[in-house]
Amino acid sequence: AATDRAIRIVAEHARAVTFLIGDERKPVIPSNKERGYAVRRVLRRAVYFGRRYLGLEEPFLTEVAETVIRSMAAAYPELGGQRKFVLEIVGPEEQRFEETLSRGLEMLEEALARHGAAGTLPGEEAFVFHDTYGFPMELTAEIARERGFTVDVAGFEAEMEKQRERARAAGKVPRK
């Protein structure tokens, strides 16, 4: 059941990422803002499920994206025309997250072990995984849930708001 679910998640997420990046009119490039952040999160979730549940240790998402393009190009010819572009975006993005995932999973496991008795990962630590290691809150919560933990979402949101306030303050120019 877990393997079937992981296969569906990888396939559906890879299809979404391929179509969003491959939209020739308005491609969505993975980033930390708005639509780009949504694509990045979907791509990262696919990588996580491939690694965790399907045992895929080597980068695989470009191959899956290639399969999506081959199977859908007849109905969506523009996707075939965007093949090179899609693969040039997906490959490096997956590689960066592979590095982040390895490092972050190890640190998340340590954090969960430290808070084992409480059964809750403090929001401040979930924020560090997001801010420092590029772990989306949803992924941290999903991994924590798999281990029988909850995440202090309110604490995480409070840290996010503090960061927004710091960013706003840093962007202000003092008046003369």
mmCIF file of C-alpha atoms in Angstrom, residues 5-174:
data_model
loop_
_atom_site.group_PDB
_atom_site.id
_atom_site.type_symbol
_atom_site.label_atom_id
_atom_site.label_comp_id
_atom_site.label_asym_id
_atom_site.label_seq_id
_atom_site.Cartn_x
_atom_site.Cartn_y
_atom_site.Cartn_z
ATOM 1 C CA ARG A 5 0.885 5.381 -2.856
ATOM 2 C CA ALA A 6 4.506 6.449 -3.407
ATOM 3 C CA ILE A 7 4.376 5.422 -7.074
ATOM 4 C CA ARG A 8 1.198 7.469 -7.565
ATOM 5 C CA ILE A 9 2.683 10.479 -5.774
ATOM 6 C CA VAL A 10 5.907 10.366 -7.810
ATOM 7 C CA ALA A 11 4.014 9.935 -11.097
ATOM 8 C CA GLU A 12 1.412 12.625 -10.445
ATOM 9 C CA HIS A 13 3.881 15.113 -9.002
ATOM 10 C CA ALA A 14 6.339 14.540 -11.873
ATOM 11 C CA ARG A 15 3.524 15.105 -14.355
ATOM 12 C CA ALA A 16 2.509 18.359 -12.642
ATOM 13 C CA VAL A 17 6.110 19.615 -12.467
ATOM 14 C CA THR A 18 6.747 18.704 -16.115
ATOM 15 C CA PHE A 19 3.644 20.508 -17.355
ATOM 16 C CA LEU A 20 4.188 23.590 -15.182
ATOM 17 C CA ILE A 21 7.832 24.019 -16.176
ATOM 18 C CA GLY A 22 7.062 23.047 -19.774
ATOM 19 C CA ASP A 23 4.328 25.647 -20.307
ATOM 20 C CA GLU A 24 5.805 27.587 -23.221
ATOM 21 C CA ARG A 25 3.554 30.602 -22.612
ATOM 22 C CA LYS A 26 4.326 31.008 -18.913
ATOM 23 C CA PRO A 27 6.758 28.421 -17.519
ATOM 24 C CA VAL A 28 6.839 28.096 -13.740
ATOM 25 C CA ILE A 29 10.435 27.841 -12.540
ATOM 26 C CA PRO A 30 11.115 26.427 -9.052
ATOM 27 C CA SER A 31 11.889 29.279 -6.658
ATOM 28 C CA ASN A 32 11.071 30.509 -3.175
ATOM 29 C CA LYS A 33 8.191 32.717 -4.286
ATOM 30 C CA GLU A 34 4.553 32.097 -5.165
ATOM 31 C CA ARG A 35 3.986 29.653 -8.043
ATOM 32 C CA GLY A 36 7.684 28.796 -8.170
ATOM 33 C CA TYR A 37 7.557 27.729 -4.535
ATOM 34 C CA ALA A 38 4.553 25.476 -5.232
ATOM 35 C CA VAL A 39 6.478 23.761 -8.051
ATOM 36 C CA ARG A 40 9.540 23.389 -5.817
ATOM 37 C CA ARG A 41 7.433 21.805 -3.045
ATOM 38 C CA VAL A 42 5.759 19.359 -5.430
ATOM 39 C CA LEU A 43 9.112 18.396 -6.967
ATOM 40 C CA ARG A 44 10.673 17.905 -3.533
ATOM 41 C CA ARG A 45 7.781 15.771 -2.328
ATOM 42 C CA ALA A 46 8.190 13.523 -5.378
ATOM 43 C CA VAL A 47 11.914 13.164 -4.655
ATOM 44 C CA TYR A 48 11.261 12.389 -0.994
ATOM 45 C CA PHE A 49 8.688 9.679 -1.791
ATOM 46 C CA GLY A 50 10.935 8.152 -4.446
ATOM 47 C CA ARG A 51 13.833 7.988 -2.028
ATOM 48 C CA ARG A 52 11.952 6.989 1.104
ATOM 49 C CA TYR A 53 9.387 4.498 -0.198
ATOM 50 C CA LEU A 54 10.711 3.309 -3.526
ATOM 51 C CA GLY A 55 14.386 3.039 -2.532
ATOM 52 C CA LEU A 56 15.552 5.224 -5.423
ATOM 53 C CA GLU A 57 19.028 6.353 -4.432
ATOM 54 C CA GLU A 58 20.112 7.935 -7.717
ATOM 55 C CA PRO A 59 18.438 10.972 -9.260
ATOM 56 C CA PHE A 60 15.336 9.776 -11.103
ATOM 57 C CA LEU A 61 13.019 12.692 -11.711
ATOM 58 C CA THR A 62 14.486 13.700 -15.074
ATOM 59 C CA GLU A 63 13.800 10.166 -16.335
ATOM 60 C CA VAL A 64 10.228 10.357 -15.073
ATOM 61 C CA ALA A 65 9.812 13.811 -16.649
ATOM 62 C CA GLU A 66 11.209 12.412 -19.901
ATOM 63 C CA THR A 67 8.596 9.643 -19.768
ATOM 64 C CA VAL A 68 5.837 12.195 -19.139
ATOM 65 C CA ILE A 69 6.998 14.199 -22.166
ATOM 66 C CA ARG A 70 7.203 11.119 -24.421
ATOM 67 C CA SER A 71 3.776 9.866 -23.411
ATOM 68 C CA MET A 72 2.015 13.243 -23.558
ATOM 69 C CA ALA A 73 3.750 14.988 -26.487
ATOM 70 C CA ALA A 74 1.255 13.673 -29.061
ATOM 71 C CA ALA A 75 -1.611 15.407 -27.249
ATOM 72 C CA TYR A 76 0.526 18.371 -26.109
ATOM 73 C CA PRO A 77 3.117 19.028 -28.832
ATOM 74 C CA GLU A 78 4.426 22.147 -27.082
ATOM 75 C CA LEU A 79 5.589 19.887 -24.249
ATOM 76 C CA GLY A 80 7.865 18.036 -26.684
ATOM 77 C CA GLY A 81 9.265 21.364 -27.814
ATOM 78 C CA GLN A 82 10.053 22.278 -24.213
ATOM 79 C CA ARG A 83 11.774 18.930 -23.453
ATOM 80 C CA LYS A 84 15.333 20.261 -23.173
ATOM 81 C CA PHE A 85 14.226 23.228 -21.046
ATOM 82 C CA VAL A 86 12.221 21.029 -18.640
ATOM 83 C CA LEU A 87 15.084 18.563 -18.163
ATOM 84 C CA GLU A 88 17.599 21.399 -17.645
ATOM 85 C CA ILE A 89 15.443 22.728 -14.794
ATOM 86 C CA VAL A 90 14.372 19.434 -13.170
ATOM 87 C CA GLY A 91 17.830 17.807 -13.033
ATOM 88 C CA PRO A 92 19.710 20.477 -11.053
ATOM 89 C CA GLU A 93 16.686 21.173 -8.829
ATOM 90 C CA GLU A 94 16.492 17.481 -7.906
ATOM 91 C CA GLN A 95 20.250 17.351 -7.295
ATOM 92 C CA ARG A 96 20.145 20.350 -4.943
ATOM 93 C CA PHE A 97 17.291 18.816 -3.003
ATOM 94 C CA GLU A 98 19.057 15.428 -2.802
ATOM 95 C CA GLU A 99 21.872 17.162 -0.898
ATOM 96 C CA THR A 100 19.399 19.060 1.273
ATOM 97 C CA LEU A 101 17.347 15.925 1.912
ATOM 98 C CA SER A 102 20.276 13.802 3.080
ATOM 99 C CA ARG A 103 21.553 16.467 5.462
ATOM 100 C CA GLY A 104 18.105 17.531 6.639
ATOM 101 C CA LEU A 105 16.766 14.018 7.276
ATOM 102 C CA GLU A 106 19.695 13.241 9.516
ATOM 103 C CA MET A 107 19.155 16.424 11.525
ATOM 104 C CA LEU A 108 15.383 15.917 11.674
ATOM 105 C CA GLU A 109 15.864 12.381 13.024
ATOM 106 C CA GLU A 110 18.170 13.794 15.721
ATOM 107 C CA ALA A 111 15.597 16.462 16.628
ATOM 108 C CA LEU A 112 12.808 13.885 16.836
ATOM 109 C CA ALA A 113 14.985 11.694 19.063
ATOM 110 C CA ARG A 114 15.624 14.675 21.376
ATOM 111 C CA HIS A 115 11.886 15.366 21.678
ATOM 112 C CA GLY A 116 10.756 11.742 21.810
ATOM 113 C CA ALA A 117 9.142 11.962 25.227
ATOM 114 C CA ALA A 118 7.129 15.042 24.285
ATOM 115 C CA GLY A 119 5.961 13.636 20.945
ATOM 116 C CA THR A 120 5.963 17.133 19.476
ATOM 117 C CA LEU A 121 8.570 18.869 17.366
ATOM 118 C CA PRO A 122 8.749 22.510 18.503
ATOM 119 C CA GLY A 123 7.757 25.073 15.903
ATOM 120 C CA GLU A 124 11.092 26.846 16.288
ATOM 121 C CA GLU A 125 12.938 23.718 15.161
ATOM 122 C CA ALA A 126 10.519 23.112 12.286
ATOM 123 C CA PHE A 127 11.249 26.698 11.217
ATOM 124 C CA VAL A 128 15.019 26.022 11.245
ATOM 125 C CA PHE A 129 14.470 23.017 8.938
ATOM 126 C CA HIS A 130 12.480 25.270 6.617
ATOM 127 C CA ASP A 131 14.721 28.319 6.753
ATOM 128 C CA THR A 132 18.161 26.711 6.956
ATOM 129 C CA TYR A 133 17.740 23.364 5.212
ATOM 130 C CA GLY A 134 14.992 24.112 2.688
ATOM 131 C CA PHE A 135 12.606 21.545 4.160
ATOM 132 C CA PRO A 136 9.036 22.663 3.474
ATOM 133 C CA MET A 137 6.874 22.625 6.618
ATOM 134 C CA GLU A 138 4.580 20.077 4.944
ATOM 135 C CA LEU A 139 7.476 17.657 4.446
ATOM 136 C CA THR A 140 8.700 18.102 8.029
ATOM 137 C CA ALA A 141 5.154 17.483 9.300
ATOM 138 C CA GLU A 142 4.743 14.431 7.056
ATOM 139 C CA ILE A 143 8.013 12.874 8.240
ATOM 140 C CA ALA A 144 7.198 13.699 11.864
ATOM 141 C CA ARG A 145 3.737 12.126 11.481
ATOM 142 C CA GLU A 146 5.315 8.942 10.061
ATOM 143 C CA ARG A 147 7.378 8.736 13.258
ATOM 144 C CA GLY A 148 4.350 9.327 15.514
ATOM 145 C CA PHE A 149 5.047 13.022 16.179
ATOM 146 C CA THR A 150 3.115 16.207 15.776
ATOM 147 C CA VAL A 151 4.624 19.571 14.868
ATOM 148 C CA ASP A 152 3.887 22.800 16.714
ATOM 149 C CA VAL A 153 2.442 24.594 13.683
ATOM 150 C CA ALA A 154 1.516 27.714 15.684
ATOM 151 C CA GLY A 155 5.127 28.022 16.858
ATOM 152 C CA PHE A 156 6.328 27.578 13.270
ATOM 153 C CA GLU A 157 3.941 30.290 12.028
ATOM 154 C CA ALA A 158 5.107 32.639 14.813
ATOM 155 C CA GLU A 159 8.725 32.179 13.684
ATOM 156 C CA MET A 160 7.708 32.793 10.056
ATOM 157 C CA GLU A 161 6.013 36.039 11.090
ATOM 158 C CA LYS A 162 9.122 37.138 13.018
ATOM 159 C CA GLN A 163 11.183 36.508 9.892
ATOM 160 C CA ARG A 164 8.737 38.528 7.770
ATOM 161 C CA GLU A 165 8.985 41.402 10.270
ATOM 162 C CA ARG A 166 12.793 41.261 10.161
ATOM 163 C CA ALA A 167 12.687 41.288 6.354
ATOM 164 C CA ARG A 168 10.312 44.265 6.325
ATOM 165 C CA ALA A 169 12.488 46.133 8.836
ATOM 166 C CA ALA A 170 15.639 45.395 6.821
ATOM 167 C CA GLY A 171 13.953 46.710 3.671
ATOM 168 C CA LYS A 172 13.002 50.059 5.203
ATOM 169 C CA VAL A 173 15.159 53.035 4.424
ATOM 170 C CA PRO A 174 15.569 55.464 7.345
#
